Amino acid sequence: MASSTFPTVNKCSSIGREKHTVVADMDGTLLIGRSSFPYFALIAFEVGGVLRLLIYLLSSPIAAFLYYFISESAGIQVLVFASMAGMKLSSIESVARAVLPKFYSSDLHPESWRVFSSCGKRCVLTANPRIMVEPFLKEFLGADMVLGTEIASYKGRATGLICKPGILVGDKKAQVLKKTFGDQKPDVGLGDRVTDAPFMALCKEGYIVQAKPKVKKVTSDKLPKPIIFHDGRLVQKPTPLIALLIILWIPIGFPLACLRIAAGSLLPMKIVYYAFKALGVRVIVKGTPPPPIEKNSKNNQSGVLFICSHRTLLDPIFLSTALGRAIPAVTYSVSRLSEIISPIKTVRLSRDRATDASMIKKLLQEGDLAICPEGTTCREPFLLRFSALFAELTDELVPVAMVNRMSMFHGTTARGWKGMDPFYFFMNPSPVYEVNFLNKLPKELTCGSGKTSHEVANYIQRVIASTLSYECTSFTRRDKYRALAGNDGTVVEKPNKANKVMGC
């Protein structure tokens, strides 16, 4: 057994290894979990949808039988074929960059990471497809080299087959390691199973990572780079049981989502709160919202501008639900479908400062208005940089801290079709939205009292972050879309359609 040949990883010193080279396996070694099933399932669902996830799930018993009773490589080959065959390589790379890092980082083994991070040169040798694991390992774990299984492709699409030398297990790992490093032996080898012994024997020191499912994972603050942005629809890692529940729930959840959306769109806003409650959507209201301003011919008072943290495109709708009245919102562009089903007036920002300022002032003369100055959503406990334009336009500012909780699906996307965002949110069995009205900004802290717009915007950002126990950042919409979708998040508009759209 490998465990009797090599000492355990907790006996490996991590001091003075700045000039050492470490080679580590991935599943069961760098990661606590020994199974790669959930990560292939994420590829299947995020690229191929629920039907592809079903095909993948049905093939998993065959993969498990081959893996444990015939050949480890044969079992992995079935998982690769079932999850990736026919998919565009660019789509697999997109999921690997935007979706998988969040799930991988939540399963990092503390002892393996202690040794791996202490070495100056880091290499990962894994049976997983390189295209699937390389973005996470290089960007978030600081790996210098990733040696993984290479999948075959034809005209930019994965065939589901494997390039030579095949699935990297057992002696094939040792062959690839020897070919890469030549006669120069790596200093440390980390593995977790018998088939890792051949490559570990080529290292000066070898250590085995014992299977301990209850070991505490590495916390996010210990990572070289925090994961602020991530994409994908699934909230939980799709183990076989979770994957089965998702497949069984979607035929129920989608009609339920349509019913919830219809209730929010068609019923008077005064009773939407109660309709949502009856349909399993919890809306928690905290704080005291300001009363609506009574407009008349002698009253030129500006409406209240609600400054909301941005969690999903539904923020202004749940704000209106909490107030019991429709509050118009200014937003960036997403889909035409979101505009059609929106129960509130939505007005598109043109990204031209003068035009947007004039439009917002006009809307405030008509009544209250909602804006999300981050310009895009963020799932993690961070607030993106607040655009300062709103602070110049009115002193009637009310910060609103928005929080939502979902158990199955995320209601936002950077890579996919945004028109499905509200459907995915409402497909959750019991979604929760918390709307926390904070104190109206005192006059002495507004631009009318001599404060700059950036001072006002930064102050409101800090107040909301403090309320939510979030961290303020200087990241922007452009940073998010470059990280997740490879673009700057700008939507090219069609001519003669410049009035309305609901956005995120």
PDB file of N, CA, C and O in Angstrom, residues 402-439:
ATOM      1  N   MET A 402     -29.258  45.245   0.427  1.00  0.00           N
ATOM      2  CA  MET A 402     -30.013  44.114  -0.117  1.00  0.00           C
ATOM      3  C   MET A 402     -29.225  42.814   0.072  1.00  0.00           C
ATOM      4  O   MET A 402     -28.018  42.763  -0.186  1.00  0.00           O
ATOM      5  N   VAL A 403     -29.906  41.772   0.527  1.00  0.00           N
ATOM      6  CA  VAL A 403     -29.294  40.452   0.685  1.00  0.00           C
ATOM      7  C   VAL A 403     -30.299  39.415   0.196  1.00  0.00           C
ATOM      8  O   VAL A 403     -31.507  39.549   0.423  1.00  0.00           O
ATOM      9  N   ASN A 404     -29.801  38.382  -0.499  1.00  0.00           N
ATOM     10  CA  ASN A 404     -30.692  37.290  -0.871  1.00  0.00           C
ATOM     11  C   ASN A 404     -30.060  35.950  -0.512  1.00  0.00           C
ATOM     12  O   ASN A 404     -28.850  35.846  -0.350  1.00  0.00           O
ATOM     13  N   ARG A 405     -30.886  34.944  -0.361  1.00  0.00           N
ATOM     14  CA  ARG A 405     -30.419  33.597  -0.036  1.00  0.00           C
ATOM     15  C   ARG A 405     -31.114  32.607  -0.955  1.00  0.00           C
ATOM     16  O   ARG A 405     -32.344  32.602  -1.079  1.00  0.00           O
ATOM     17  N   MET A 406     -30.298  31.755  -1.589  1.00  0.00           N
ATOM     18  CA  MET A 406     -30.800  30.752  -2.527  1.00  0.00           C
ATOM     19  C   MET A 406     -30.186  29.408  -2.174  1.00  0.00           C
ATOM     20  O   MET A 406     -29.018  29.347  -1.799  1.00  0.00           O
ATOM     21  N   SER A 407     -30.932  28.346  -2.322  1.00  0.00           N
ATOM     22  CA  SER A 407     -30.449  27.022  -1.933  1.00  0.00           C
ATOM     23  C   SER A 407     -30.066  26.145  -3.111  1.00  0.00           C
ATOM     24  O   SER A 407     -29.341  25.162  -2.940  1.00  0.00           O
ATOM     25  N   MET A 408     -30.514  26.478  -4.314  1.00  0.00           N
ATOM     26  CA  MET A 408     -30.290  25.589  -5.451  1.00  0.00           C
ATOM     27  C   MET A 408     -29.699  26.298  -6.666  1.00  0.00           C
ATOM     28  O   MET A 408     -28.729  25.807  -7.263  1.00  0.00           O
ATOM     29  N   PHE A 409     -30.246  27.463  -7.043  1.00  0.00           N
ATOM     30  CA  PHE A 409     -29.821  28.149  -8.258  1.00  0.00           C
ATOM     31  C   PHE A 409     -29.444  29.606  -7.972  1.00  0.00           C
ATOM     32  O   PHE A 409     -30.091  30.268  -7.162  1.00  0.00           O
ATOM     33  N   HIS A 410     -28.407  30.077  -8.678  1.00  0.00           N
ATOM     34  CA  HIS A 410     -28.072  31.501  -8.652  1.00  0.00           C
ATOM     35  C   HIS A 410     -28.948  32.247  -9.649  1.00  0.00           C
ATOM     36  O   HIS A 410     -29.186  31.767 -10.764  1.00  0.00           O
ATOM     37  N   GLY A 411     -29.375  33.451  -9.268  1.00  0.00           N
ATOM     38  CA  GLY A 411     -30.229  34.247 -10.144  1.00  0.00           C
ATOM     39  C   GLY A 411     -29.470  35.279 -10.948  1.00  0.00           C
ATOM     40  O   GLY A 411     -30.047  36.297 -11.355  1.00  0.00           O
ATOM     41  N   THR A 412     -28.172  35.035 -11.178  1.00  0.00           N
ATOM     42  CA  THR A 412     -27.369  35.957 -11.995  1.00  0.00           C
ATOM     43  C   THR A 412     -26.454  35.139 -12.904  1.00  0.00           C
ATOM     44  O   THR A 412     -26.160  33.973 -12.625  1.00  0.00           O
ATOM     45  N   THR A 413     -26.011  35.748 -13.987  1.00  0.00           N
ATOM     46  CA  THR A 413     -25.026  35.116 -14.865  1.00  0.00           C
ATOM     47  C   THR A 413     -24.262  36.194 -15.620  1.00  0.00           C
ATOM     48  O   THR A 413     -24.803  37.270 -15.898  1.00  0.00           O
ATOM     49  N   ALA A 414     -22.997  35.905 -15.909  1.00  0.00           N
ATOM     50  CA  ALA A 414     -22.202  36.794 -16.756  1.00  0.00           C
ATOM     51  C   ALA A 414     -21.991  36.169 -18.125  1.00  0.00           C
ATOM     52  O   ALA A 414     -21.767  36.864 -19.106  1.00  0.00           O
ATOM     53  N   ARG A 415     -22.052  34.827 -18.184  1.00  0.00           N
ATOM     54  CA  ARG A 415     -21.761  34.110 -19.427  1.00  0.00           C
ATOM     55  C   ARG A 415     -23.025  33.715 -20.175  1.00  0.00           C
ATOM     56  O   ARG A 415     -23.034  33.644 -21.398  1.00  0.00           O
ATOM     57  N   GLY A 416     -24.082  33.407 -19.447  1.00  0.00           N
ATOM     58  CA  GLY A 416     -25.288  32.859 -20.058  1.00  0.00           C
ATOM     59  C   GLY A 416     -26.273  33.935 -20.488  1.00  0.00           C
ATOM     60  O   GLY A 416     -25.966  35.135 -20.523  1.00  0.00           O
ATOM     61  N   TRP A 417     -27.499  33.498 -20.790  1.00  0.00           N
ATOM     62  CA  TRP A 417     -28.559  34.402 -21.220  1.00  0.00           C
ATOM     63  C   TRP A 417     -29.218  35.007 -19.992  1.00  0.00           C
ATOM     64  O   TRP A 417     -29.798  34.306 -19.171  1.00  0.00           O
ATOM     65  N   LYS A 418     -29.147  36.321 -19.861  1.00  0.00           N
ATOM     66  CA  LYS A 418     -29.654  37.005 -18.688  1.00  0.00           C
ATOM     67  C   LYS A 418     -31.178  36.960 -18.587  1.00  0.00           C
ATOM     68  O   LYS A 418     -31.737  37.202 -17.513  1.00  0.00           O
ATOM     69  N   GLY A 419     -31.829  36.668 -19.697  1.00  0.00           N
ATOM     70  CA  GLY A 419     -33.283  36.574 -19.664  1.00  0.00           C
ATOM     71  C   GLY A 419     -33.786  35.496 -18.731  1.00  0.00           C
ATOM     72  O   GLY A 419     -34.925  35.540 -18.256  1.00  0.00           O
ATOM     73  N   MET A 420     -32.917  34.503 -18.420  1.00  0.00           N
ATOM     74  CA  MET A 420     -33.324  33.415 -17.525  1.00  0.00           C
ATOM     75  C   MET A 420     -33.028  33.716 -16.064  1.00  0.00           C
ATOM     76  O   MET A 420     -33.380  32.928 -15.183  1.00  0.00           O
ATOM     77  N   ASP A 421     -32.380  34.850 -15.784  1.00  0.00           N
ATOM     78  CA  ASP A 421     -31.998  35.160 -14.403  1.00  0.00           C
ATOM     79  C   ASP A 421     -33.173  35.129 -13.429  1.00  0.00           C
ATOM     80  O   ASP A 421     -33.095  34.466 -12.387  1.00  0.00           O
ATOM     81  N   PRO A 422     -34.285  35.845 -13.700  1.00  0.00           N
ATOM     82  CA  PRO A 422     -35.390  35.806 -12.737  1.00  0.00           C
ATOM     83  C   PRO A 422     -36.011  34.421 -12.603  1.00  0.00           C
ATOM     84  O   PRO A 422     -36.449  34.045 -11.515  1.00  0.00           O
ATOM     85  N   PHE A 423     -36.013  33.642 -13.686  1.00  0.00           N
ATOM     86  CA  PHE A 423     -36.575  32.287 -13.616  1.00  0.00           C
ATOM     87  C   PHE A 423     -35.731  31.396 -12.706  1.00  0.00           C
ATOM     88  O   PHE A 423     -36.269  30.638 -11.893  1.00  0.00           O
ATOM     89  N   TYR A 424     -34.406  31.489 -12.848  1.00  0.00           N
ATOM     90  CA  TYR A 424     -33.551  30.676 -11.990  1.00  0.00           C
ATOM     91  C   TYR A 424     -33.694  31.087 -10.523  1.00  0.00           C
ATOM     92  O   TYR A 424     -33.709  30.235  -9.630  1.00  0.00           O
ATOM     93  N   PHE A 425     -33.798  32.386 -10.259  1.00  0.00           N
ATOM     94  CA  PHE A 425     -33.973  32.801  -8.867  1.00  0.00           C
ATOM     95  C   PHE A 425     -35.267  32.239  -8.300  1.00  0.00           C
ATOM     96  O   PHE A 425     -35.283  31.680  -7.192  1.00  0.00           O
ATOM     97  N   PHE A 426     -36.353  32.385  -9.039  1.00  0.00           N
ATOM     98  CA  PHE A 426     -37.656  31.941  -8.531  1.00  0.00           C
ATOM     99  C   PHE A 426     -37.827  30.416  -8.603  1.00  0.00           C
ATOM    100  O   PHE A 426     -38.786  29.889  -8.054  1.00  0.00           O
ATOM    101  N   MET A 427     -36.894  29.706  -9.261  1.00  0.00           N
ATOM    102  CA  MET A 427     -36.938  28.239  -9.242  1.00  0.00           C
ATOM    103  C   MET A 427     -36.409  27.660  -7.940  1.00  0.00           C
ATOM    104  O   MET A 427     -36.579  26.474  -7.678  1.00  0.00           O
ATOM    105  N   ASN A 428     -35.768  28.476  -7.121  1.00  0.00           N
ATOM    106  CA  ASN A 428     -35.338  27.984  -5.825  1.00  0.00           C
ATOM    107  C   ASN A 428     -36.549  27.600  -4.986  1.00  0.00           C
ATOM    108  O   ASN A 428     -37.566  28.308  -5.012  1.00  0.00           O
ATOM    109  N   PRO A 429     -36.467  26.509  -4.232  1.00  0.00           N
ATOM    110  CA  PRO A 429     -37.637  26.072  -3.465  1.00  0.00           C
ATOM    111  C   PRO A 429     -38.189  27.136  -2.532  1.00  0.00           C
ATOM    112  O   PRO A 429     -39.390  27.338  -2.457  1.00  0.00           O
ATOM    113  N   SER A 430     -37.317  27.844  -1.818  1.00  0.00           N
ATOM    114  CA  SER A 430     -37.782  28.875  -0.890  1.00  0.00           C
ATOM    115  C   SER A 430     -36.782  30.024  -0.836  1.00  0.00           C
ATOM    116  O   SER A 430     -36.035  30.171   0.141  1.00  0.00           O
ATOM    117  N   PRO A 431     -36.739  30.855  -1.874  1.00  0.00           N
ATOM    118  CA  PRO A 431     -35.775  31.969  -1.892  1.00  0.00           C
ATOM    119  C   PRO A 431     -36.135  33.035  -0.873  1.00  0.00           C
ATOM    120  O   PRO A 431     -37.311  33.208  -0.512  1.00  0.00           O
ATOM    121  N   VAL A 432     -35.107  33.753  -0.428  1.00  0.00           N
ATOM    122  CA  VAL A 432     -35.289  34.795   0.581  1.00  0.00           C
ATOM    123  C   VAL A 432     -34.642  36.084   0.087  1.00  0.00           C
ATOM    124  O   VAL A 432     -33.529  36.064  -0.446  1.00  0.00           O
ATOM    125  N   TYR A 433     -35.341  37.197   0.267  1.00  0.00           N
ATOM    126  CA  TYR A 433     -34.790  38.523  -0.034  1.00  0.00           C
ATOM    127  C   TYR A 433     -34.938  39.391   1.201  1.00  0.00           C
ATOM    128  O   TYR A 433     -36.023  39.504   1.759  1.00  0.00           O
ATOM    129  N   GLU A 434     -33.836  39.975   1.628  1.00  0.00           N
ATOM    130  CA  GLU A 434     -33.859  40.876   2.779  1.00  0.00           C
ATOM    131  C   GLU A 434     -33.592  42.302   2.312  1.00  0.00           C
ATOM    132  O   GLU A 434     -32.582  42.567   1.663  1.00  0.00           O
ATOM    133  N   VAL A 435     -34.505  43.193   2.639  1.00  0.00           N
ATOM    134  CA  VAL A 435     -34.411  44.602   2.252  1.00  0.00           C
ATOM    135  C   VAL A 435     -34.257  45.425   3.525  1.00  0.00           C
ATOM    136  O   VAL A 435     -35.182  45.506   4.341  1.00  0.00           O
ATOM    137  N   ASN A 436     -33.086  46.015   3.711  1.00  0.00           N
ATOM    138  CA  ASN A 436     -32.785  46.755   4.939  1.00  0.00           C
ATOM    139  C   ASN A 436     -32.654  48.249   4.620  1.00  0.00           C
ATOM    140  O   ASN A 436     -31.675  48.681   4.020  1.00  0.00           O
ATOM    141  N   PHE A 437     -33.665  49.021   5.012  1.00  0.00           N
ATOM    142  CA  PHE A 437     -33.640  50.467   4.785  1.00  0.00           C
ATOM    143  C   PHE A 437     -32.781  51.130   5.866  1.00  0.00           C
ATOM    144  O   PHE A 437     -33.067  51.010   7.063  1.00  0.00           O
ATOM    145  N   LEU A 438     -31.730  51.815   5.464  1.00  0.00           N
ATOM    146  CA  LEU A 438     -30.862  52.518   6.402  1.00  0.00           C
ATOM    147  C   LEU A 438     -31.310  53.970   6.539  1.00  0.00           C
ATOM    148  O   LEU A 438     -32.205  54.433   5.827  1.00  0.00           O
ATOM    149  N   ASN A 439     -30.697  54.671   7.461  1.00  0.00           N
ATOM    150  CA  ASN A 439     -31.095  56.064   7.699  1.00  0.00           C
ATOM    151  C   ASN A 439     -30.800  56.937   6.478  1.00  0.00           C
ATOM    152  O   ASN A 439     -29.782  56.760   5.799  1.00  0.00           O
TER     153      ASN A 439
END
